[in-house]
Amino acid sequence: MSDELRVDSGALIFATLADVYISSGMIDEAISILKDGLARNPNYHLAKIILGRAHFLGGDVDKAIETIESIYEEVKDSESANLYLGHCYHKLNDNEKARKYYETTLKINPENMEALHELEKLIPDFTPQPQVEITEPAPVVEPVVEESQVSEVSETPIEEVEVAAVEEETETAEIAAAVPVVEEAEIPQREAVVEESDESEVAVADQVIEELPEKAVEIESVPLEALDKPVKKLLDLHTVKGVFLSTKDGLLIKNYDKGKHDVETTCASIAAICMDVDESFRLLKRGGLTRCIIEKSDETLCVMAVGDSLLTVVTRVEAKPGLVFVYARKIIEEIEEILG
Amino acid sequence: MKIDDFTKIPRVLGAGLVSEDGFIIEGQAKFEYDTEKLGAIAARVVNRIKNSLGVAKASAIIYTKDNVLFLRDSADGIAFVICQKDANVGLVKIRLDKFA
């Protein structure tokens, strides 16, 4: 792809190549190629967003903000522009601005898990995904709001408007069952939308009603942030490069890797090794793996079974695995409790 | 250094050298342990580590409920030592480092 780029330096393919570089952790290369490409295509906004992202990932937050904000008016509907501005301001501890950009991201894509996760951190009582127990989606309701109803809407709390609209337009048993849950869970979020939005309340009410069927399939999230505190004890060891939790079948639960690992691949590989060990030891009738140390030329992986999960600690070669296990053993109970 | 240098360490149950395809080159184990089986396990796990993590030489210490298994890829083959979990694991590791 590099050769291709050299042949046609004006090609917009440079943004794709830069994205690949970023995914591979080659931030400097990505920045260099983006600057070069943008010099030839200064109006290529996507490339500027990627450049902002590269600056952010490279640790230059101010430059990231400067880059994305320089084109923000043109890309204000871009999910990633808002997300990375949110990340940048979050890093600068400007939580107010961070929150604003995360909320905009969620308005563009309500399923952006990164923005949801960060907002949950910023607002501890943030409840973006209320659990509504409906098995089948309800029919889409399009209420006809007359002028007289508009004034009523503006003075009535949103959840009441929503419930009233639902009751008027649908008589299905599923919706009736869902209403009490919606009343409890949606109040804070809907109020926030009203505060932030310049649209009329009628439009908000429309949006609320249209969103109702989608919420039926959303699942309550596990508070994995509780893992941050125990894991931090391990991360504080200067020889520890990263920590990640995965299921025994290799699916990533939470990543605290400070390095540039392909964590998902590493999780899958470690799970495969553990499964092999378990199966092998079954031959000897000597029980399954409880922990293991895998020494590589550039790092050491200390893996521990934590209930149905695997805790992997990536350390430098010179680290003392004994010390890592002592610390890990201290936090394993806490992790087990959190993961249930 | 020889294989029986390992088996002389208290609570070491077996040790050996095995080819990459799992055939025993040399091995010693207490009567309830089968060096053939241990060798096959050692080769399987080492090959799995090499393939999964993309490393040229694999080295691992595996703890189970009662035992600790040491695996070390060396020029002569894959060295393995199995001991009880209350053995002097550090000493076994030092000897294995010298052996490899």
PDB file of C-alpha atoms in Angstrom, chain A residues 265-266 268-270 272-273 275-277 279-281 283-284 286-298 301 321 325, chain B residues 13 32-34 37-38 41 44-45 48-49 52-53 55 57-69 72 82 93 97:
ATOM      1  CA  THR A 265      -5.353 -12.371  20.029  1.00  0.00           C
ATOM      2  CA  THR A 266      -3.250 -12.803  23.158  1.00  0.00           C
ATOM      3  CA  ALA A 268      -7.370 -16.304  22.617  1.00  0.00           C
ATOM      4  CA  SER A 269      -3.833 -17.726  22.539  1.00  0.00           C
ATOM      5  CA  ILE A 270      -3.586 -17.946  26.304  1.00  0.00           C
ATOM      6  CA  ALA A 272      -5.884 -22.137  23.916  1.00  0.00           C
ATOM      7  CA  ILE A 273      -2.735 -22.894  25.908  1.00  0.00           C
ATOM      8  CA  MET A 275      -7.228 -25.549  27.515  1.00  0.00           C
ATOM      9  CA  ASP A 276      -4.384 -27.715  26.200  1.00  0.00           C
ATOM     10  CA  VAL A 277      -2.785 -27.865  29.638  1.00  0.00           C
ATOM     11  CA  GLU A 279      -6.782 -31.462  28.769  1.00  0.00           C
ATOM     12  CA  SER A 280      -3.248 -32.837  29.055  1.00  0.00           C
ATOM     13  CA  PHE A 281      -3.295 -32.973  32.826  1.00  0.00           C
ATOM     14  CA  LEU A 283      -4.625 -37.603  31.148  1.00  0.00           C
ATOM     15  CA  LEU A 284      -2.471 -37.697  34.245  1.00  0.00           C
ATOM     16  CA  ARG A 286      -3.621 -34.439  38.266  1.00  0.00           C
ATOM     17  CA  GLY A 287      -6.169 -31.595  38.157  1.00  0.00           C
ATOM     18  CA  GLY A 288      -6.312 -28.579  35.917  1.00  0.00           C
ATOM     19  CA  LEU A 289      -4.227 -25.458  35.616  1.00  0.00           C
ATOM     20  CA  THR A 290      -4.330 -22.967  38.461  1.00  0.00           C
ATOM     21  CA  ARG A 291      -1.661 -20.599  37.173  1.00  0.00           C
ATOM     22  CA  CYS A 292       1.219 -20.518  34.769  1.00  0.00           C
ATOM     23  CA  ILE A 293       4.186 -18.452  33.740  1.00  0.00           C
ATOM     24  CA  ILE A 294       5.035 -18.219  30.068  1.00  0.00           C
ATOM     25  CA  GLU A 295       8.422 -16.707  29.340  1.00  0.00           C
ATOM     26  CA  LYS A 296       8.914 -14.965  26.032  1.00  0.00           C
ATOM     27  CA  SER A 297      12.091 -13.264  24.852  1.00  0.00           C
ATOM     28  CA  ASP A 298      10.700  -9.756  25.434  1.00  0.00           C
ATOM     29  CA  LEU A 301       3.011 -13.665  30.892  1.00  0.00           C
ATOM     30  CA  PRO A 321       6.909 -13.662  38.914  1.00  0.00           C
ATOM     31  CA  PHE A 325       1.664 -13.759  42.092  1.00  0.00           C
TER      32      PHE A 325
ATOM     33  CA  LEU B  13       8.654 -36.489  40.598  1.00  0.00           C
ATOM     34  CA  GLU B  32       3.377 -43.526  39.435  1.00  0.00           C
ATOM     35  CA  TYR B  33       4.431 -41.132  36.680  1.00  0.00           C
ATOM     36  CA  ASP B  34       4.831 -42.159  33.086  1.00  0.00           C
ATOM     37  CA  LYS B  37       2.924 -39.328  28.927  1.00  0.00           C
ATOM     38  CA  LEU B  38       4.811 -36.452  30.540  1.00  0.00           C
ATOM     39  CA  ILE B  41       2.264 -33.389  27.348  1.00  0.00           C
ATOM     40  CA  ARG B  44       2.099 -30.616  23.107  1.00  0.00           C
ATOM     41  CA  VAL B  45       2.084 -27.610  25.432  1.00  0.00           C
ATOM     42  CA  ARG B  48       0.981 -24.853  21.438  1.00  0.00           C
ATOM     43  CA  ILE B  49       2.787 -21.936  23.090  1.00  0.00           C
ATOM     44  CA  SER B  52      -0.129 -19.436  19.570  1.00  0.00           C
ATOM     45  CA  LEU B  53       2.248 -16.750  20.736  1.00  0.00           C
ATOM     46  CA  VAL B  55       7.730 -17.392  19.764  1.00  0.00           C
ATOM     47  CA  LYS B  57      11.585 -20.799  21.983  1.00  0.00           C
ATOM     48  CA  ALA B  58       8.963 -21.488  24.586  1.00  0.00           C
ATOM     49  CA  SER B  59       9.428 -21.682  28.290  1.00  0.00           C
ATOM     50  CA  ALA B  60       6.659 -22.164  30.799  1.00  0.00           C
ATOM     51  CA  ILE B  61       5.971 -23.053  34.408  1.00  0.00           C
ATOM     52  CA  ILE B  62       2.547 -24.573  34.892  1.00  0.00           C
ATOM     53  CA  TYR B  63       0.927 -24.889  38.302  1.00  0.00           C
ATOM     54  CA  THR B  64      -1.867 -27.367  38.847  1.00  0.00           C
ATOM     55  CA  LYS B  65      -3.649 -28.296  42.059  1.00  0.00           C
ATOM     56  CA  ASP B  66      -0.877 -30.593  43.268  1.00  0.00           C
ATOM     57  CA  ASN B  67       2.018 -30.258  40.849  1.00  0.00           C
ATOM     58  CA  VAL B  68       4.272 -27.854  39.062  1.00  0.00           C
ATOM     59  CA  LEU B  69       5.453 -28.654  35.549  1.00  0.00           C
ATOM     60  CA  ARG B  72      11.922 -25.406  28.529  1.00  0.00           C
ATOM     61  CA  ILE B  82       7.470 -32.232  37.227  1.00  0.00           C
ATOM     62  CA  LYS B  93      14.087 -23.339  37.770  1.00  0.00           C
ATOM     63  CA  ASP B  97      18.027 -22.661  33.188  1.00  0.00           C
TER      64      ASP B  97
END
